[in-house]
Amino acid sequence: DDKWHRSRCVLKMVQLCEFRIPMPMTVEEYKIAQLYMTAKSTRLEAQRADGAGIEVIKNEPCVHPQHGPGQYTLKHYHFHSKLPIWLRAIVTTKTAILKEESWNCYPYCKTVLTVDAFKKFSVSIETHHLSQLDVPNAHKLSTKQLKVRKVHEVDIAADKLDRDSTCNLGDEDPSRFRSRKTMRGPLKRNWQKNMRPMMCAYKLVTATFDYFGLRSKVEDFCITYEKNLFLSSHRQIFCWIDEWYGLSEAQIRQVEDQEMASTNVATLRKPKVNDHENSSTATTSASASAATTTARSQGGGGGAPPPFLPQLRLLA
């Protein structure tokens, strides 16, 4: 249960941050936009020479007990090269496999990140996509949770990306971009008050790394990284609007299938730690393609964007 999980996190005094991201589009448009951004950015990440290896293990329909039908995805990221130097010292290449589980029951989404080698590490991201911009408690947190929650307002046009050696971000600039199809943009000062239509993504990030000596540093690192990736991915959602605007859900599913095939091919071409890992990746990539095809035939929607170290895109 999501509320029970958050209550335990408050008792353990982990990081609890809410990111509010206004976007110049409708809630319905955002659904198509985030699916397109996820598929494209995942493929671009896999194709980069220094990008993370990505394995899509499952992509299938699901039913959330509170939020109804959606799409469940399970992905593995080989992210050792994306870690800061101080963290590489304690994480080996073989153990640097991030497991991402996502439930995309739009307009609600949730993503949970874990690493098998660190049982006391987890990052959870829950998102509500709403047409209202000033909802004080979109996640219906308790009084105790509200006391420890930190709120960050994200401005995709004015905020600056934190570019470091672990992240290769795009150069999209909403403050200069103008859409040919919608005539939206560029986003100038106070654009949130003047632009229409508008919606907001309310992302609640819970990070825990319950290991003595590194807990605070790793939790802070996770929150900072998430903020950076939220900003980068939402800048791309807006600046790629002429690529996804007007697409139907059926068309976006075709785009997802094409991008998934390209992602699997790019991952198979990456050098692996050993032959066993190479064989495993080949098997899971082939299984992922089959799972994706099956999910599409059953009418499932797209998986939630990946969210973590290697500029992986998060929706939930």
Tab-separated table of C-alpha atoms in Angstrom, residues 48-198:
chain	number	residue	atom	x	y	z
A	48	ARG	CA	25.439	6.516	-26.897
A	49	ALA	CA	28.871	4.960	-26.589
A	50	ASP	CA	28.989	5.862	-22.884
A	51	GLY	CA	25.288	5.269	-22.289
A	52	ALA	CA	23.788	2.760	-19.914
A	53	GLY	CA	22.967	-0.755	-21.074
A	54	ILE	CA	19.201	-1.232	-20.868
A	55	GLU	CA	17.294	-4.525	-20.672
A	56	VAL	CA	13.504	-4.514	-20.872
A	57	ILE	CA	12.470	-7.626	-18.956
A	58	LYS	CA	8.688	-7.166	-18.846
A	59	ASN	CA	6.169	-4.870	-20.517
A	60	GLU	CA	2.630	-6.034	-19.833
A	61	PRO	CA	-0.851	-4.851	-18.803
A	62	CYS	CA	-1.587	-4.516	-15.088
A	63	VAL	CA	-4.357	-3.396	-12.744
A	64	HIS	CA	-3.593	-1.096	-9.791
A	65	PRO	CA	-5.873	-1.610	-6.751
A	66	GLN	CA	-6.638	2.119	-6.457
A	67	HIS	CA	-5.916	3.539	-9.921
A	68	GLY	CA	-7.223	0.878	-12.272
A	69	PRO	CA	-5.746	-0.595	-15.465
A	70	GLY	CA	-2.340	0.392	-16.767
A	71	GLN	CA	1.014	-0.908	-17.964
A	72	TYR	CA	3.707	-2.613	-15.856
A	73	THR	CA	7.340	-2.535	-16.967
A	74	LEU	CA	10.463	-4.074	-15.469
A	75	LYS	CA	13.823	-2.802	-16.706
A	76	HIS	CA	17.446	-3.372	-15.754
A	77	TYR	CA	20.067	-0.619	-16.157
A	78	HIS	CA	23.828	-1.266	-16.147
A	79	PHE	CA	24.844	2.098	-14.732
A	80	HIS	CA	28.359	1.802	-13.225
A	81	SER	CA	29.823	4.356	-15.649
A	82	LYS	CA	27.169	6.862	-14.563
A	83	LEU	CA	28.079	6.822	-10.879
A	84	PRO	CA	30.147	9.627	-9.313
A	85	ILE	CA	33.729	8.606	-8.567
A	86	TRP	CA	33.192	8.464	-4.790
A	87	LEU	CA	30.375	5.923	-5.239
A	88	ARG	CA	32.193	3.728	-7.783
A	89	ALA	CA	34.645	2.845	-5.026
A	90	ILE	CA	32.004	0.762	-3.219
A	91	VAL	CA	29.902	-0.443	-6.163
A	92	THR	CA	31.421	-2.953	-8.591
A	93	THR	CA	30.484	-3.227	-12.246
A	94	LYS	CA	28.729	-6.558	-11.707
A	95	THR	CA	26.579	-5.235	-8.861
A	96	ALA	CA	25.750	-1.917	-10.541
A	97	ILE	CA	22.453	-3.125	-11.966
A	98	LEU	CA	19.480	-0.921	-11.219
A	99	LYS	CA	16.074	-2.607	-11.257
A	100	GLU	CA	13.199	-0.327	-12.220
A	101	GLU	CA	9.575	-1.330	-11.765
A	102	SER	CA	6.955	1.039	-13.162
A	103	TRP	CA	3.171	1.113	-13.006
A	104	ASN	CA	1.751	3.566	-15.557
A	105	CYS	CA	-1.918	3.950	-14.650
A	106	TYR	CA	-2.196	7.423	-16.116
A	107	PRO	CA	-2.890	10.011	-14.796
A	108	TYR	CA	-1.274	8.220	-11.838
A	109	CYS	CA	2.188	6.634	-12.198
A	110	LYS	CA	4.634	5.009	-9.826
A	111	THR	CA	8.228	3.867	-10.232
A	112	VAL	CA	10.367	1.962	-7.712
A	113	LEU	CA	14.149	1.676	-8.091
A	114	THR	CA	16.217	-0.942	-6.273
A	115	VAL	CA	19.663	-2.553	-6.453
A	116	ASP	CA	19.885	-6.207	-5.355
A	117	ALA	CA	23.350	-5.689	-3.874
A	118	PHE	CA	21.986	-2.992	-1.532
A	119	LYS	CA	18.864	-4.298	0.170
A	120	LYS	CA	18.428	-1.098	2.195
A	121	PHE	CA	18.457	1.176	-0.866
A	122	SER	CA	15.346	2.291	-2.718
A	123	VAL	CA	13.908	5.253	-4.572
A	124	SER	CA	10.176	5.575	-5.081
A	125	ILE	CA	8.540	8.153	-7.378
A	126	GLU	CA	4.786	8.683	-7.430
A	127	THR	CA	3.216	11.129	-9.883
A	128	HIS	CA	-0.227	12.665	-10.185
A	129	HIS	CA	-0.876	14.598	-13.407
A	130	LEU	CA	-3.500	17.286	-12.790
A	131	SER	CA	-4.976	20.257	-14.644
A	132	GLN	CA	-4.685	22.388	-11.473
A	133	LEU	CA	-1.363	24.148	-10.818
A	134	ASP	CA	-1.632	24.921	-7.110
A	135	VAL	CA	-2.735	21.733	-5.347
A	136	PRO	CA	-1.162	21.891	-1.861
A	137	ASN	CA	-1.412	18.164	-1.112
A	138	ALA	CA	-1.847	16.270	-4.371
A	139	HIS	CA	-0.558	13.030	-2.812
A	140	LYS	CA	-2.846	13.245	0.233
A	141	LEU	CA	0.034	13.042	2.712
A	142	SER	CA	-0.509	12.789	6.443
A	143	THR	CA	0.272	15.622	8.844
A	144	LYS	CA	3.556	13.932	9.829
A	145	GLN	CA	4.540	13.450	6.202
A	146	LEU	CA	3.771	17.076	5.355
A	147	LYS	CA	6.097	18.223	8.147
A	148	VAL	CA	9.110	16.478	6.578
A	149	ARG	CA	8.175	16.976	2.911
A	150	LYS	CA	10.263	19.418	0.900
A	151	VAL	CA	8.612	21.093	-2.100
A	152	HIS	CA	10.562	22.101	-5.219
A	153	GLU	CA	8.958	24.198	-7.951
A	154	VAL	CA	10.485	23.330	-11.341
A	155	ASP	CA	10.532	25.909	-14.157
A	156	ILE	CA	11.473	24.192	-17.439
A	157	ALA	CA	12.347	27.538	-19.047
A	158	ALA	CA	14.263	29.358	-16.293
A	159	ASP	CA	15.926	26.634	-14.194
A	160	LYS	CA	19.464	25.605	-15.094
A	161	LEU	CA	20.635	22.027	-15.549
A	162	ASP	CA	23.398	20.733	-13.283
A	163	ARG	CA	25.757	19.286	-15.877
A	164	ASP	CA	28.316	16.906	-14.431
A	165	SER	CA	30.474	14.041	-15.610
A	166	THR	CA	27.845	11.409	-14.856
A	167	CYS	CA	25.072	12.818	-17.033
A	168	ASN	CA	24.880	13.672	-20.736
A	169	LEU	CA	21.896	15.968	-21.090
A	170	GLY	CA	20.271	17.490	-24.161
A	171	ASP	CA	20.463	21.138	-25.183
A	172	GLU	CA	16.731	21.812	-25.624
A	173	ASP	CA	15.787	25.354	-24.522
A	174	PRO	CA	12.069	26.143	-23.982
A	175	SER	CA	12.887	29.827	-23.535
A	176	ARG	CA	13.877	29.960	-27.232
A	177	PHE	CA	11.792	27.216	-28.812
A	178	ARG	CA	8.543	27.935	-30.700
A	179	SER	CA	6.293	25.141	-31.913
A	180	ARG	CA	5.292	25.307	-35.579
A	181	LYS	CA	2.259	23.064	-35.037
A	182	THR	CA	0.817	24.633	-31.880
A	183	MET	CA	2.450	28.099	-31.920
A	184	ARG	CA	3.350	27.607	-28.244
A	185	GLY	CA	6.548	29.138	-26.960
A	186	PRO	CA	9.028	30.521	-26.460
A	187	LEU	CA	8.474	30.402	-22.706
A	188	LYS	CA	9.453	33.755	-21.266
A	189	ARG	CA	9.408	35.109	-17.719
A	190	ASN	CA	6.190	34.277	-15.802
A	191	TRP	CA	5.017	32.086	-18.666
A	192	GLN	CA	3.024	29.934	-16.213
A	193	LYS	CA	0.602	32.842	-15.653
A	194	ASN	CA	0.058	33.632	-19.319
A	195	MET	CA	0.331	30.336	-21.229
A	196	ARG	CA	-2.717	28.215	-22.029
A	197	PRO	CA	-3.395	25.305	-21.830
A	198	MET	CA	-1.596	24.309	-18.629
